[in-house]
CSV table of C-alpha atoms and ligand atoms in Angstrom, one decimal:
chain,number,residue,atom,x,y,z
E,155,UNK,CA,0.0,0.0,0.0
E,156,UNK,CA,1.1,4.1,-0.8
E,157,UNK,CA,1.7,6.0,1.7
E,158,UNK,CA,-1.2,8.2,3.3
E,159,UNK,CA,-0.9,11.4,3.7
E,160,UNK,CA,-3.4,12.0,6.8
E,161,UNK,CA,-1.7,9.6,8.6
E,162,UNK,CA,1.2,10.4,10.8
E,163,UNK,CA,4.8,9.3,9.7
E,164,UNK,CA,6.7,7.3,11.8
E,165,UNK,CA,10.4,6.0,10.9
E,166,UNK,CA,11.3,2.2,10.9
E,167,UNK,CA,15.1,1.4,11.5
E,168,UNK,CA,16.2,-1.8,10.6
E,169,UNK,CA,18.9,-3.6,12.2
E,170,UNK,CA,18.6,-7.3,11.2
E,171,UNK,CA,17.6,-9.7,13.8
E,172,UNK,CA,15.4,-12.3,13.8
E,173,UNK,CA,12.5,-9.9,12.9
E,174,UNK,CA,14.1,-9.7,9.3
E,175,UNK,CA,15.6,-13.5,9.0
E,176,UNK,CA,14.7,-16.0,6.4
E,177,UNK,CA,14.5,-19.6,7.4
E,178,UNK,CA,14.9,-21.7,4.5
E,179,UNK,CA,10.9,-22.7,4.7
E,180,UNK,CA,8.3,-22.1,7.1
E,181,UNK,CA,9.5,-25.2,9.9
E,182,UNK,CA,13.3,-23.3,10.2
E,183,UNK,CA,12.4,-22.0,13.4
E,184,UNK,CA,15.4,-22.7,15.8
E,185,UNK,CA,18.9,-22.5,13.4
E,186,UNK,CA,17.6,-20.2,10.7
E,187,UNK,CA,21.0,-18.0,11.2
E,188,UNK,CA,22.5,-20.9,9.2
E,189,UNK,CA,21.2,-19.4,5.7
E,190,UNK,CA,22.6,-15.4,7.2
E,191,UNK,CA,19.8,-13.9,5.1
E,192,UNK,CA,18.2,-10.8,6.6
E,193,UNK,CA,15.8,-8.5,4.5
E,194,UNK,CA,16.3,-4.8,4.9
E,195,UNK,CA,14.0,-2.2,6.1
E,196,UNK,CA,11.8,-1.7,2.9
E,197,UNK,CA,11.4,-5.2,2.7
E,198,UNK,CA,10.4,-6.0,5.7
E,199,UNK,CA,7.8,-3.2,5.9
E,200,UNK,CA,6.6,-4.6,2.1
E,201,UNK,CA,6.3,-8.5,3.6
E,202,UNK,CA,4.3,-7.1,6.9
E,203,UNK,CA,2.3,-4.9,4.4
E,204,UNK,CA,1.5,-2.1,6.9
E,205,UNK,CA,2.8,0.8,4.8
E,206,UNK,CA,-0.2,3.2,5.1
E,207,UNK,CA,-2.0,1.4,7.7
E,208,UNK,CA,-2.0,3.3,10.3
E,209,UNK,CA,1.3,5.2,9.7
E,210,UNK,CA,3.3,6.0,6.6
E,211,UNK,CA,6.5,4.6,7.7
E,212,UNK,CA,10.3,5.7,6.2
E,213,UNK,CA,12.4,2.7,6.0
E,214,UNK,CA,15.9,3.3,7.4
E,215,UNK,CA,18.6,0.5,6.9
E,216,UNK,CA,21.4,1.0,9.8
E,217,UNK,CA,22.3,-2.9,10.2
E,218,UNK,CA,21.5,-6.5,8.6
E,219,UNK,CA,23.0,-8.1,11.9
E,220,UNK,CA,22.6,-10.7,14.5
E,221,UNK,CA,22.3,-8.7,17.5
E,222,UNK,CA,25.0,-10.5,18.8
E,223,UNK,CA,27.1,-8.5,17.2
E,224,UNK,CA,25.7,-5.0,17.9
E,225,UNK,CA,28.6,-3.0,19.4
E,226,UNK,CA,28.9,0.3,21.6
E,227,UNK,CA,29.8,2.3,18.1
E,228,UNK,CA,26.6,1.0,16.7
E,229,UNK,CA,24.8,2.8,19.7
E,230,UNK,CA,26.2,5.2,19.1
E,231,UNK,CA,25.4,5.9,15.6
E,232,UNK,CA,22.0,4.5,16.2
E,233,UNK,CA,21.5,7.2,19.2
E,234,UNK,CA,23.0,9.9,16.7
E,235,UNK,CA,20.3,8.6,14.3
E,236,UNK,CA,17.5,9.0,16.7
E,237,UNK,CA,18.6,12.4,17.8
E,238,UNK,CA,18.2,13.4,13.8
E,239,UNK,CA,15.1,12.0,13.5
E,240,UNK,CA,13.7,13.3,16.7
E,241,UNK,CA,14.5,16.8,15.7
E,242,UNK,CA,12.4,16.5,12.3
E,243,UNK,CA,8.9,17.8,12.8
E,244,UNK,CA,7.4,15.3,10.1
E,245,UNK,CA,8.3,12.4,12.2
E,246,UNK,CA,5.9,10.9,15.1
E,247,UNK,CA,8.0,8.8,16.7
E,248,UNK,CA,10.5,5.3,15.6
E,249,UNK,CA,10.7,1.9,15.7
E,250,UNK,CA,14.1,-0.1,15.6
E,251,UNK,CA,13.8,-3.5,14.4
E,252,UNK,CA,16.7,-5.4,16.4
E,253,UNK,CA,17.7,-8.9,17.3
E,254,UNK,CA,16.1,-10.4,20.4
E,255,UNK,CA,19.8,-11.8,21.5
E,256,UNK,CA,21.0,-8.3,22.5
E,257,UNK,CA,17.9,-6.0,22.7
E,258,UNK,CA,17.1,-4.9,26.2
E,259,UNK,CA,21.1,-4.1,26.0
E,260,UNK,CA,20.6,-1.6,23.1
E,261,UNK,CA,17.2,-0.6,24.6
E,262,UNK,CA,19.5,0.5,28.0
E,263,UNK,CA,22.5,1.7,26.4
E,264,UNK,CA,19.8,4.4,24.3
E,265,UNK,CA,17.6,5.0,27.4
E,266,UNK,CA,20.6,6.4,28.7
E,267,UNK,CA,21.7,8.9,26.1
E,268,UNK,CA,18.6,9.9,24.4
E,269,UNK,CA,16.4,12.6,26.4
E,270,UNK,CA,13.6,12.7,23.7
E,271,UNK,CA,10.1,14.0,24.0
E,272,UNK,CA,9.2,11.2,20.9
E,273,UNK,CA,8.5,7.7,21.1
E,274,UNK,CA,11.6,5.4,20.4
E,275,UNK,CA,10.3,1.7,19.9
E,276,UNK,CA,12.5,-1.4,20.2
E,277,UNK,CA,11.3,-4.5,19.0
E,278,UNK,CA,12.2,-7.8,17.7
E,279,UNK,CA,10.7,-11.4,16.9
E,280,UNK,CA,11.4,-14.7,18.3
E,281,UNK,CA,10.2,-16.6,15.6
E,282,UNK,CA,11.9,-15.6,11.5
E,283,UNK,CA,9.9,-13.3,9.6
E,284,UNK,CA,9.0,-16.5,7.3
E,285,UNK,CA,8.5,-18.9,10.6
E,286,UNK,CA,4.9,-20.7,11.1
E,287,UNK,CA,2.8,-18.0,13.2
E,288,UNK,CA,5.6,-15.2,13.7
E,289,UNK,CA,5.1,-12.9,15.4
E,290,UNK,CA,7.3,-10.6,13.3
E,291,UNK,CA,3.8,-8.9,12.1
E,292,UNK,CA,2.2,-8.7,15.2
E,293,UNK,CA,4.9,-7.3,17.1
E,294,UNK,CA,6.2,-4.8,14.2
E,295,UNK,CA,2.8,-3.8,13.8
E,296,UNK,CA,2.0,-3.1,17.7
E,297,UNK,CA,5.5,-1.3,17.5
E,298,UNK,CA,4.3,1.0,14.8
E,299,UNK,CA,1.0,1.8,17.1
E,300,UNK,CA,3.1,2.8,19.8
E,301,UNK,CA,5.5,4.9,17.8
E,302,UNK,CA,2.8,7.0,16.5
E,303,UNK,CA,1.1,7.4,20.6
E,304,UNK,CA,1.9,11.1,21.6
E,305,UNK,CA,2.1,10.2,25.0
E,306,UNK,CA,4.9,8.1,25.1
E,307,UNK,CA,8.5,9.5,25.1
E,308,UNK,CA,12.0,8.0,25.3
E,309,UNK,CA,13.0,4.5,24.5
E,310,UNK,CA,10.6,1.3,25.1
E,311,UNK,CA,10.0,-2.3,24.3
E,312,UNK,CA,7.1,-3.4,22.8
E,313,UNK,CA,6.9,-7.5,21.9
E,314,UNK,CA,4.2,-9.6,22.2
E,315,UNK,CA,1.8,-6.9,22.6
E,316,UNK,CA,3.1,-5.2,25.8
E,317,UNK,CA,5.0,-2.2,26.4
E,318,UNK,CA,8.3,-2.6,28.8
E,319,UNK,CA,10.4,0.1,30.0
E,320,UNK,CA,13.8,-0.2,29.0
E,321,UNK,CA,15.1,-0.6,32.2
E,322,UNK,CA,13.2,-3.8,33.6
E,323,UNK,CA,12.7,-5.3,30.8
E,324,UNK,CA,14.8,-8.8,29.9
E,325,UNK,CA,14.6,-11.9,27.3
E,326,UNK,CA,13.8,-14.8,29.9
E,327,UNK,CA,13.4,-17.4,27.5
E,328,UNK,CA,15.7,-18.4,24.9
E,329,UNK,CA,12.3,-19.9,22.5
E,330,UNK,CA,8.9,-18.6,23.4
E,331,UNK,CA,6.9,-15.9,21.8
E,332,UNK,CA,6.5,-14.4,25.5
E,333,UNK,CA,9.7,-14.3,26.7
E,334,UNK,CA,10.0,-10.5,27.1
E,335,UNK,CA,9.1,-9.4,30.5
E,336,UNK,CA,9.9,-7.6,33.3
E,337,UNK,CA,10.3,-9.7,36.3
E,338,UNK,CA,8.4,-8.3,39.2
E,339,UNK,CA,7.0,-5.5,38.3
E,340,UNK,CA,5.7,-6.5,34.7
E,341,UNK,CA,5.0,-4.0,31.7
E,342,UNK,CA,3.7,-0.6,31.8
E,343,UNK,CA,1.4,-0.9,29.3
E,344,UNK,CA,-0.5,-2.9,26.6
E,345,UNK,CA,-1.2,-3.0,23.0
E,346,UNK,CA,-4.9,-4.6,21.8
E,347,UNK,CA,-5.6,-4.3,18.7
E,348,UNK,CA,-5.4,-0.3,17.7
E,349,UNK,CA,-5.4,0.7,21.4
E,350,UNK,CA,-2.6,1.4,23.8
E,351,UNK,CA,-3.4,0.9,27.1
E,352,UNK,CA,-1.0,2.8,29.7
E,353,UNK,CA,-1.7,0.4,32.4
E,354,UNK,CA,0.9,2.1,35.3
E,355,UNK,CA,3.3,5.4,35.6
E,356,UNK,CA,6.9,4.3,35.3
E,357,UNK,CA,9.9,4.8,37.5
E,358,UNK,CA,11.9,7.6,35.3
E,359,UNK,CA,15.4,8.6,35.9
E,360,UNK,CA,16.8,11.6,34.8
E,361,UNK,CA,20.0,10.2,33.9
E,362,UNK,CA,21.7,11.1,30.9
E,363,UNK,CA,25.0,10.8,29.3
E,364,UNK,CA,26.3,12.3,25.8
E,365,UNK,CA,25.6,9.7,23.1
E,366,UNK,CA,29.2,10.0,21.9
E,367,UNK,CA,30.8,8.6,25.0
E,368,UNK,CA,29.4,5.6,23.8
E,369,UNK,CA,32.1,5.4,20.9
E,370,UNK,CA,35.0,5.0,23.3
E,371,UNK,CA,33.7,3.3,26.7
E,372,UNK,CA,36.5,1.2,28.8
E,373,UNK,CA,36.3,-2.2,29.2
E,374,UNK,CA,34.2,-3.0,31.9
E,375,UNK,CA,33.6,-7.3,32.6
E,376,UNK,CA,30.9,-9.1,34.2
E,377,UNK,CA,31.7,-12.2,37.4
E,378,UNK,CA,29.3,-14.4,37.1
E,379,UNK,CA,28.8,-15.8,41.0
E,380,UNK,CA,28.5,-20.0,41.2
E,381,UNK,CA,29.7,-22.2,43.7
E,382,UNK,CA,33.1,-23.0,43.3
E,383,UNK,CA,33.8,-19.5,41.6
E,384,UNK,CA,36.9,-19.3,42.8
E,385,UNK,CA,38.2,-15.5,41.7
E,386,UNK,CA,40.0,-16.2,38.8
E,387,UNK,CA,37.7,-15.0,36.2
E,388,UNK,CA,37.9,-11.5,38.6
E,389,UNK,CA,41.8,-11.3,38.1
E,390,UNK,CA,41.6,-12.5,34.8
E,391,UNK,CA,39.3,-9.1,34.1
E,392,UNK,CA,41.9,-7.3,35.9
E,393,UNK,CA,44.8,-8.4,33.8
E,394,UNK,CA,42.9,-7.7,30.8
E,395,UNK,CA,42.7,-3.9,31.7
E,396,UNK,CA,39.0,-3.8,33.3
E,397,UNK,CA,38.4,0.1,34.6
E,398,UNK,CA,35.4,-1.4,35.5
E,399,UNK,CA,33.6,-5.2,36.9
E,400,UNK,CA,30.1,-5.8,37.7
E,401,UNK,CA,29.8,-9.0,39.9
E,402,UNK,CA,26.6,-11.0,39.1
E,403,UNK,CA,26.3,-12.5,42.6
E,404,UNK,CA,24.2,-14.5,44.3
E,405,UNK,CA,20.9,-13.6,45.0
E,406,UNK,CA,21.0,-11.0,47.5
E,407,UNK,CA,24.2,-9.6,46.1
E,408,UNK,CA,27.2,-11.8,47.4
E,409,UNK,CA,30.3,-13.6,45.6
E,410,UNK,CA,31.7,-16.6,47.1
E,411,UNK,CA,34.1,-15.6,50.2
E,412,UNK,CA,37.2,-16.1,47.4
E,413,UNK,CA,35.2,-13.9,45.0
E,414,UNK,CA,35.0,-11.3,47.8
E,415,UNK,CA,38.9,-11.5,48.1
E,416,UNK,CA,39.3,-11.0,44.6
E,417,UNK,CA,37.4,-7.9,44.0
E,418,UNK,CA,38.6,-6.4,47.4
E,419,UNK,CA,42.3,-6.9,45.7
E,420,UNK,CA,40.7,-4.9,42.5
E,421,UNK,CA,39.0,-2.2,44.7
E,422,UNK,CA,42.6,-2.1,46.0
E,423,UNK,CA,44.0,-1.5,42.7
E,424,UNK,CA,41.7,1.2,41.5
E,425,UNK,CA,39.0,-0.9,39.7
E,426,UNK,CA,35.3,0.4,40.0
E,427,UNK,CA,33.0,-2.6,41.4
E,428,UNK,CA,29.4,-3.0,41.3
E,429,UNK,CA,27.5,-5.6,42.9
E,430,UNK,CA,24.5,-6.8,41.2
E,431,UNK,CA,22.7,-10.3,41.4
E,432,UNK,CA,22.1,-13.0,38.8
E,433,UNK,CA,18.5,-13.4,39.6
E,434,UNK,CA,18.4,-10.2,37.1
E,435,UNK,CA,15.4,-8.5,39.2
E,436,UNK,CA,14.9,-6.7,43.0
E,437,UNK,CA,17.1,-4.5,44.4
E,438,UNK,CA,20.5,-5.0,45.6
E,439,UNK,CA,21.5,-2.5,48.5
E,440,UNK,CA,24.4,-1.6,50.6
E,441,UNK,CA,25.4,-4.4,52.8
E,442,UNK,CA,27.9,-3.4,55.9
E,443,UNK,CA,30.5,-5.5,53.8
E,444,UNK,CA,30.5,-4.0,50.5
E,445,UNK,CA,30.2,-0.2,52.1
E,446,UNK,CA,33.2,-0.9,53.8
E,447,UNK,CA,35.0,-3.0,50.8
E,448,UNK,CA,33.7,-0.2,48.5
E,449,UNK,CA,31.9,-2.1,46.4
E,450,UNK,CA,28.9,0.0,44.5
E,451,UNK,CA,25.4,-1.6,45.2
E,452,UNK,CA,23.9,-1.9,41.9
E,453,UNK,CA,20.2,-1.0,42.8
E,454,UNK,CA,17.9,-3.3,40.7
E,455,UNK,CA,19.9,-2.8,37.4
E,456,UNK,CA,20.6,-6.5,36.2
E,457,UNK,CA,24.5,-7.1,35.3
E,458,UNK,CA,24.2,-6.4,31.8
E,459,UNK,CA,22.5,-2.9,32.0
E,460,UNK,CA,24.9,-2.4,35.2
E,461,UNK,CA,28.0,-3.1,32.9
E,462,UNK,CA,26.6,-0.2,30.6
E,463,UNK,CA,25.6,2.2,33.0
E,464,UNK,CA,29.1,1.4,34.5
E,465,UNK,CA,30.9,1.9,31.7
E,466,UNK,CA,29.1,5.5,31.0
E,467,UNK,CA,29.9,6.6,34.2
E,468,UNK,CA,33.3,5.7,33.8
E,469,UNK,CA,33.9,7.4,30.0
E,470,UNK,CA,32.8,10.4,31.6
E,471,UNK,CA,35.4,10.8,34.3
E,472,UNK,CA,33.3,9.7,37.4
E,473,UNK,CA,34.9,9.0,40.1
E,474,UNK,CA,34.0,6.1,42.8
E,475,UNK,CA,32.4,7.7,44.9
E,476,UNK,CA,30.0,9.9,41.5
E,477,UNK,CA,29.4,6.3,40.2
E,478,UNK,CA,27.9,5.0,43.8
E,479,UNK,CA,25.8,8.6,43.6
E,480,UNK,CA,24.9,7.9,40.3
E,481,UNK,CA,23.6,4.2,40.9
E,482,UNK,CA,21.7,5.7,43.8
E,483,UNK,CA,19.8,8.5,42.1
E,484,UNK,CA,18.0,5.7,39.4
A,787,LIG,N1,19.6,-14.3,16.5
A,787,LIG,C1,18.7,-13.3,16.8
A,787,LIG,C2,19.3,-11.9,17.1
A,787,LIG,O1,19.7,-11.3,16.2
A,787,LIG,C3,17.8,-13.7,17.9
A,787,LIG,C4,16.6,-13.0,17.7
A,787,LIG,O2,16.5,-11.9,17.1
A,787,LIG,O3,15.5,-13.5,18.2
A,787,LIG,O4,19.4,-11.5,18.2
C-alpha cells in the first residue's frame, strides 16, 4: 500500500535480527542464522504490508546483523540517528527493528543517552519473519501503534503486545513468543488491537549521558557468581585492563568468600565494582560489607545494563564515589 498522507509518519530502523531472518521454509524456526539472510527495512515493511495502515512509515537501513554483534559504536550511531530523527517535525515517533539476543542491551544503552520527547520503539521477533505464526507482524505492527502514541517519550520495548520500560525489561526465554518481560514489576502498558493501554506510571530517571561517549567506553567485565567461583575470572578481568567489573552474585548480592577477596584486591587496585545479582530483578542494596569494601550496590539494574551504565559513568570521568551517587539516584 502508498503512503497516506493523513496519517502520521513514523520511521522504521532496521537492524537485522530475527525480525528480518529468512529460514529456508516455514519449519526453520530454531537454526535459521544458518542461511545469514536478513531482508532490509523496505522489505520487511513490504512482507508485513503495513505501509499506510495506520502510519506512513520511512524505511531506514542502519544494520542487517545478528544482535549479537551490535557493538557500543553501533549505539552510538543508532542514538546519533534517533537524535536526527527526533528533531524532524514530520516524524511521530520510531521503531528499531533489532535482534532479540542483544535488545534490552541496546534498549539500556539508548535510554541512557537519548532525552527525547518522541517515542523510540525497540522490537524484535522470536520466531523468522517467514516462521509458522511469527510474530514478526504482530509485534512490528504493535511497534508502529506505539510509535505513532503522543504520550509516550523515550526508549521502550514493545513485543508480544506489551510495552516494557527499558530498564526492567529482559529476554527470559531463549524460544517462546513471551519471553520478554519484566520480572516483578511486569510491563507498563498494553497493546490490543489499535489501542494502547497505559496500564501504570513508570519509574523515570533523569540520567543522561552524551551519546558519543558511547564510541569510546572502557572495558568494563561481568563475574558471574556459582559455587566453586573461585576468583579467577575477577583477576583474569583485571589483567585484561578492566576500569570497571560488575559482579553478578548470588541472590541478594554476594560472591563466594574467594570472590569477595578478589574484588577487594581490584577495589585495591583502582578498579570500580558494582554488585548486582544473577536473579536479574529486586534491588540490591548496601550491605555493611561491600560499604566498607567499597563495592557499588547496583540497585535493581541486572548485570548487563549495570555493565553499561558502569561503563558510561566511567567514559565520563566519574569517580567512585560519583558512580555510587549515580547508581543511587536511578
Ligand atoms: N539471532 C537473533 C538476534 O539477532 C535472535 C533474535 O533476534 O531473536 O538476536
Amino acid at each position: 500500500m502508498a503512503q497516506n498522507p493523513t496519517l502520521t509518519q513514523v520511521a522504521f530502523i532496521a537492524t537485522g535480527g530475527t525480525i528480518a531472518s529468512i529460514g529456508t521454509d516455514q519449519f526453520d524456526l530454531l537454526d535459521y542464522n544458518a542461511s545469514n539472510k536478513r531482508v532490509d527495512a523496505a522489505e520487511l515493511i513490504e512482507r508485513v504490508g503495513i505501509q499506510g495502515e495506520f502510519a506512513n512509515i520511512r524505511p531506514i537501513n542502519f544494520r542487517q546483523i545478528d544482535s549479537t554483534a551490535i557493538t557500543n559504536h553501533d549505539w552510538a550511531e543508532l542514538a546519533e540517528a534517533c537524535l536526527k530523527l527526533c528533531d524532524d517535525p514530520g516524524i511521530a515517533g520510531i521503531v528499531i527493528g533489532h535482534g532479540t539476543a542483544s535488545l534490552e542491551e541496546t534498549a539500556w544503552a539508548l535510554s541512557l543517552v537519548l532525552s527525547v520527547k518522541k517515542p523510540v520503539i525497540l522490537t524484535g521477533s522470536m520466531r523468522p519473519l517467514t516462521g509458522i505464526s511469527t510474530d514478526a507482524h504482530a509485534n512490528l505492527a504493535a511497534a508502529v501503534r506505539a510509535a505513532s502514541d503522543p504520550r509516550l517519550a523515550g526508549v521502550y520495548v514493545v513485543i508480544n503486545d506489551e510495552i516494557h520500560t527499558s530498564r526492567s525489561v529482559s529476554k527470559t526465554h531463549t524460544l517462546r513468543l513471551g519471553a520478554f518481560q519484566s520480572p516483578w514489576i511486569g510491563p507498563i502498558g498494553y497493546l490490543d488491537g489499535p489501542n494502547v493501554r497505559l496500564a501504570r506510571s513508570e519509574q523515570r530517571s533523569a540520567l543522561r549521558f552524551n551519546h558519543r561517549l558511547l564510541k569510546d567506553l572502557p572495558r568494563v567485565d561481568i563475574a558471574y557468581s556459582h559455587i566453586g567461583a573461585d576468583g579467577v575470572g575477577i583477576r583474569a578481568f583485571v589483567a585484561a585492563g578492566a576500569r570497571g567489573i560488575v559482579s553478578a552474585g548470588f541472590g541478594p548480592g554476594m560472591g563466594t568468600p574467594a570472590e569477595s577477596l578478589a574484588i577487594r584486591n581490584a577495589v585495591a587496585e583502582g578498579i570500580v565494582v558494582v554488585q548486582s545479582s544473577r536473579t536479574n530483578s529486586g534491588l540490591v542494596v548496601d550491605s555493611k560489607e561491600n560499604i566498607e569494601a567499597r563495592i557499588i550496590a547496583g540497585s535493581d539494574i541486572g548485570p548487563v545494563k549495570a555493565r553499561i551504565l558502569l561503563a558510561l559513568c566511567l567514559a565520563k570521568g566519574y569517580s567512585r564515589d560519583e558512580i555510587d551517587q549515580q547508581f543511587k539516584s536511578l
